[in-house]
CSV table of N, CA and C in Angstrom, one decimal:
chain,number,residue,atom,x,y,z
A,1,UNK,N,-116.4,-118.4,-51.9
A,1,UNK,CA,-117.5,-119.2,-51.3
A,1,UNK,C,-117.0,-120.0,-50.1
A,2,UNK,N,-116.0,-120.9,-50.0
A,2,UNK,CA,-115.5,-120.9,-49.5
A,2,UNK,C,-114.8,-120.9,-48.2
A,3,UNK,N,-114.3,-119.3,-48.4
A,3,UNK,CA,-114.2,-118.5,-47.3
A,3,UNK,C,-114.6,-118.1,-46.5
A,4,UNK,N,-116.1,-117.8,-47.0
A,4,UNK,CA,-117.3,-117.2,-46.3
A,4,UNK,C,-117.8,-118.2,-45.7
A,5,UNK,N,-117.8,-119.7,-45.9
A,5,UNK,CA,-118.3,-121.0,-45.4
A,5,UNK,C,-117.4,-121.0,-44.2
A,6,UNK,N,-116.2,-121.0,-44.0
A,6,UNK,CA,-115.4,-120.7,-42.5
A,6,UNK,C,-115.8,-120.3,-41.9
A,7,UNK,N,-115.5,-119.0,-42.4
A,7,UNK,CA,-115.9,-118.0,-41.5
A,7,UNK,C,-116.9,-118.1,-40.8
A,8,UNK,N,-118.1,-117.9,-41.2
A,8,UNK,CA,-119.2,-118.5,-40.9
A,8,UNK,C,-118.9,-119.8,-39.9
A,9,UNK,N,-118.5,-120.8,-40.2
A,9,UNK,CA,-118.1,-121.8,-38.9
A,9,UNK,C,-117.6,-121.9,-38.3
A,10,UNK,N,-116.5,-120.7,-38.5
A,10,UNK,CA,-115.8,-120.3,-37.1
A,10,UNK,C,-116.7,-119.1,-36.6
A,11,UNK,N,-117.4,-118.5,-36.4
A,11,UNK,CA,-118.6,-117.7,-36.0
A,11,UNK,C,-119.7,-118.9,-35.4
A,12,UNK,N,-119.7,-119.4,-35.6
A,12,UNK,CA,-120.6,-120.9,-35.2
A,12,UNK,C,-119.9,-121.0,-33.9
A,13,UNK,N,-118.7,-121.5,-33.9
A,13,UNK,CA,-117.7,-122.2,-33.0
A,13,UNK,C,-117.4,-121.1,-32.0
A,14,UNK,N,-117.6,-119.6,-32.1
A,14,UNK,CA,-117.0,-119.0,-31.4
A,14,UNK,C,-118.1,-118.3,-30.1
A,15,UNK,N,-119.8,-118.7,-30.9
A,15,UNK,CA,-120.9,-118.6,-29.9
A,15,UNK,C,-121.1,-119.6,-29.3
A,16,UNK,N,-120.8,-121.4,-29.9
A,16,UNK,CA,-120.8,-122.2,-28.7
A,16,UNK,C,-119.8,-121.8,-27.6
A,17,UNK,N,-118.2,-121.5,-28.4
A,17,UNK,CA,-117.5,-121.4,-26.9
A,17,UNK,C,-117.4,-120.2,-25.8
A,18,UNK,N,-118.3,-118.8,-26.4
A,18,UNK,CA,-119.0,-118.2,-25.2
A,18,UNK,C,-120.3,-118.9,-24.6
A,19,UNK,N,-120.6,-120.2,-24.6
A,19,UNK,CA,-121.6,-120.7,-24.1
A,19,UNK,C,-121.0,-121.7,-22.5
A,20,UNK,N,-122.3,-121.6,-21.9
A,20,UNK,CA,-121.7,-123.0,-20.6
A,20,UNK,C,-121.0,-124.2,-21.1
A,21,UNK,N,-120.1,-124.7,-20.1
A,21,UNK,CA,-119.2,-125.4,-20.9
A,21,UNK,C,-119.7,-126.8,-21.5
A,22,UNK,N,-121.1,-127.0,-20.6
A,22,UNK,CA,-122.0,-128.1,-21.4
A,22,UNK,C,-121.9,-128.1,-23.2
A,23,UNK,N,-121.9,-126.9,-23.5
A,23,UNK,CA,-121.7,-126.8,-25.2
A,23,UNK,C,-120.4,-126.5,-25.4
A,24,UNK,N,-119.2,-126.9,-24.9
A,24,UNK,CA,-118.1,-126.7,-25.6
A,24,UNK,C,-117.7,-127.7,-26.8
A,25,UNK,N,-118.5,-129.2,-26.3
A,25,UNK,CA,-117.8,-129.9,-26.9
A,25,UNK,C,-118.7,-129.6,-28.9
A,26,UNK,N,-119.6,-129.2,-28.7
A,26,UNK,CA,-120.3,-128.2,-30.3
A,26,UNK,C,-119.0,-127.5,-30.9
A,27,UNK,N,-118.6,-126.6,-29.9
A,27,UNK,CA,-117.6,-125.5,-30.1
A,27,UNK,C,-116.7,-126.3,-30.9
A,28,UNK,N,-116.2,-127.4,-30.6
A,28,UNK,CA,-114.7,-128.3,-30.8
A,28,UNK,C,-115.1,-128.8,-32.1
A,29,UNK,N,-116.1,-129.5,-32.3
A,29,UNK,CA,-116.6,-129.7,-33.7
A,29,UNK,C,-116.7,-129.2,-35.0
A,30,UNK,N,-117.5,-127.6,-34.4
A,30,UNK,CA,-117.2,-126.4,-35.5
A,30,UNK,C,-115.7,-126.1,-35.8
A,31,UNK,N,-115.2,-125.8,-34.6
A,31,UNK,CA,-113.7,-125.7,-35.0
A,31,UNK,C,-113.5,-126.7,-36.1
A,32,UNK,N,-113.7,-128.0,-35.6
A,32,UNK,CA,-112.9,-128.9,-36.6
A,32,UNK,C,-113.2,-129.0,-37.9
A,33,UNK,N,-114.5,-128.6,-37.8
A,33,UNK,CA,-115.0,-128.4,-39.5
A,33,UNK,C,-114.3,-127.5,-40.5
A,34,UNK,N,-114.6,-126.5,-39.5
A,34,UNK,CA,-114.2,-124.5,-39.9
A,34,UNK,C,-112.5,-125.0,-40.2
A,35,UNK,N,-111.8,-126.1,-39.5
A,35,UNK,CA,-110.3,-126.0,-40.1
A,35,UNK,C,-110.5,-127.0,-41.4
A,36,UNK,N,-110.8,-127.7,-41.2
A,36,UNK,CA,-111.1,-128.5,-42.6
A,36,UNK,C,-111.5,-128.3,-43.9
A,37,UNK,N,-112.7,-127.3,-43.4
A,37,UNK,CA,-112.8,-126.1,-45.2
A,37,UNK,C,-111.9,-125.4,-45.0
A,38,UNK,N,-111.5,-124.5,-44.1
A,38,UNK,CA,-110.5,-124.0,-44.6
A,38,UNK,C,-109.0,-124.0,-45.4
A,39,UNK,N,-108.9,-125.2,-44.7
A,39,UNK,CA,-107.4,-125.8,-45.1
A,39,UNK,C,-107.7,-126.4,-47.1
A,40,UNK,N,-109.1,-126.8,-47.4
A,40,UNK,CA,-109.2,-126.4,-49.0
A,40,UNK,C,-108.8,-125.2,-49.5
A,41,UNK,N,-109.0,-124.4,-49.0
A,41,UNK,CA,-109.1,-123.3,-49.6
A,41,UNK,C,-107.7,-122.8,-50.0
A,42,UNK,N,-107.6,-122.7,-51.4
A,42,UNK,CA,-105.7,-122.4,-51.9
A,42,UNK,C,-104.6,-120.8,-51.9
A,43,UNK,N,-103.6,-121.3,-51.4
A,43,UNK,CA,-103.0,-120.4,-50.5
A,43,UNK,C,-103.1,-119.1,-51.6
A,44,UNK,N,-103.1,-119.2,-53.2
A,44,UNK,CA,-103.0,-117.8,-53.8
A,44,UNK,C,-104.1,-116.9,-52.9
A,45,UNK,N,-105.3,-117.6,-52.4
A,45,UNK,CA,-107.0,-117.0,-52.6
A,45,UNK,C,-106.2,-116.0,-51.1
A,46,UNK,N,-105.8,-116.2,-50.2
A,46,UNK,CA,-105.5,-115.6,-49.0
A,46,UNK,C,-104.2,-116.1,-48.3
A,47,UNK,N,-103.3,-116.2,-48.9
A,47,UNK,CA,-101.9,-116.7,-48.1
A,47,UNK,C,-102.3,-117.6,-46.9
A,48,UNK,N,-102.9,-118.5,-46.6
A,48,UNK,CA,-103.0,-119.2,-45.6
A,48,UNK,C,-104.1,-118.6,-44.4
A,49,UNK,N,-104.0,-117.1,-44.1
A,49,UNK,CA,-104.5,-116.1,-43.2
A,49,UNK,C,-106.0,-117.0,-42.7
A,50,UNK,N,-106.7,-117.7,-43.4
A,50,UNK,CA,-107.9,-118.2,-43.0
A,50,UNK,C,-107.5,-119.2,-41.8
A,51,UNK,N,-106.4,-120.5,-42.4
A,51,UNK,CA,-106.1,-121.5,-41.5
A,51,UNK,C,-105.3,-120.7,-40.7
A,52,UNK,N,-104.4,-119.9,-40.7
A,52,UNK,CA,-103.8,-119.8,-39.6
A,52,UNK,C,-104.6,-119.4,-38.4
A,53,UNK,N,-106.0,-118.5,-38.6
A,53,UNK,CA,-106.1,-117.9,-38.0
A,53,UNK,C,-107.3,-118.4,-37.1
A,54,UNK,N,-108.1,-119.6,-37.9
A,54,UNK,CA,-108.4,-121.0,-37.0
A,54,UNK,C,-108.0,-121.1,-36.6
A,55,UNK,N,-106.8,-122.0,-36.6
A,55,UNK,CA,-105.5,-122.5,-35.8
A,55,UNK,C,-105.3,-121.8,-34.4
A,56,UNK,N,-105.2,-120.4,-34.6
A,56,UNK,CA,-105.1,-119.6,-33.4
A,56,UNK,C,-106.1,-119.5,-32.0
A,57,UNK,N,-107.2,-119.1,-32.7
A,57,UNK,CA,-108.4,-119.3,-31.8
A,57,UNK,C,-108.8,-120.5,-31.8
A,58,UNK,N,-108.9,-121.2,-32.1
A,58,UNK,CA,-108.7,-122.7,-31.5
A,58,UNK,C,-107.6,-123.1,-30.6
A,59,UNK,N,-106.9,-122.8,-30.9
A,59,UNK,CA,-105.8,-123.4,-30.0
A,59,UNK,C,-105.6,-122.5,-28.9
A,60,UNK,N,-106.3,-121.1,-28.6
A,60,UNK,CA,-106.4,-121.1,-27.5
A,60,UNK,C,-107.5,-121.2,-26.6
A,61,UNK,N,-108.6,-122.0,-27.2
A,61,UNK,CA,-110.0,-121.9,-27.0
A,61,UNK,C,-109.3,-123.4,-26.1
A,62,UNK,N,-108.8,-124.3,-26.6
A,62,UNK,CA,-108.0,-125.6,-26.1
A,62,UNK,C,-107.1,-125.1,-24.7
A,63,UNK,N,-106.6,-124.3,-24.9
A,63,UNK,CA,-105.6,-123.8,-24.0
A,63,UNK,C,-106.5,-123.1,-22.6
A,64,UNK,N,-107.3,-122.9,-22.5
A,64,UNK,CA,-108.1,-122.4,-21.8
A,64,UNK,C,-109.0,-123.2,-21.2
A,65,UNK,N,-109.5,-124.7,-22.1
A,65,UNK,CA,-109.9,-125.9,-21.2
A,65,UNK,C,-109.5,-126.0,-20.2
């Protein structure tokens, strides 16, 4: 359940940040959410693979500001 709740908000986060950059700062939010449930979610269910992988596209969604 969980999982699918991310995902889902990092799919959120990833149509604001194809948007004008007027909506980036939406994008930055979802991210922060989308790392926040994720980071509940316990490492047996998926070795970490969810947060890391926030982490990643976020951080270069940041890098590209």
């Amino acid at each position: 359940e969980i999982i699918s709740q991310s995902k889902y908000l990092l799919n959120i986060a990833l149509f604001f940040e194809s948007m004008t950059p007027e909506w980036h700062w939406i994008a930055h939010e979802f991210y922060k959410i989308a790392l926040e449930a994720a980071s509940t979610v316990p490492d047996s269910d998926d070795d970490g693979e969810l947060v890391n992988t926030i982490k990643y596209v976020y951080g270069k969604f940041l890098f590209s500001e």
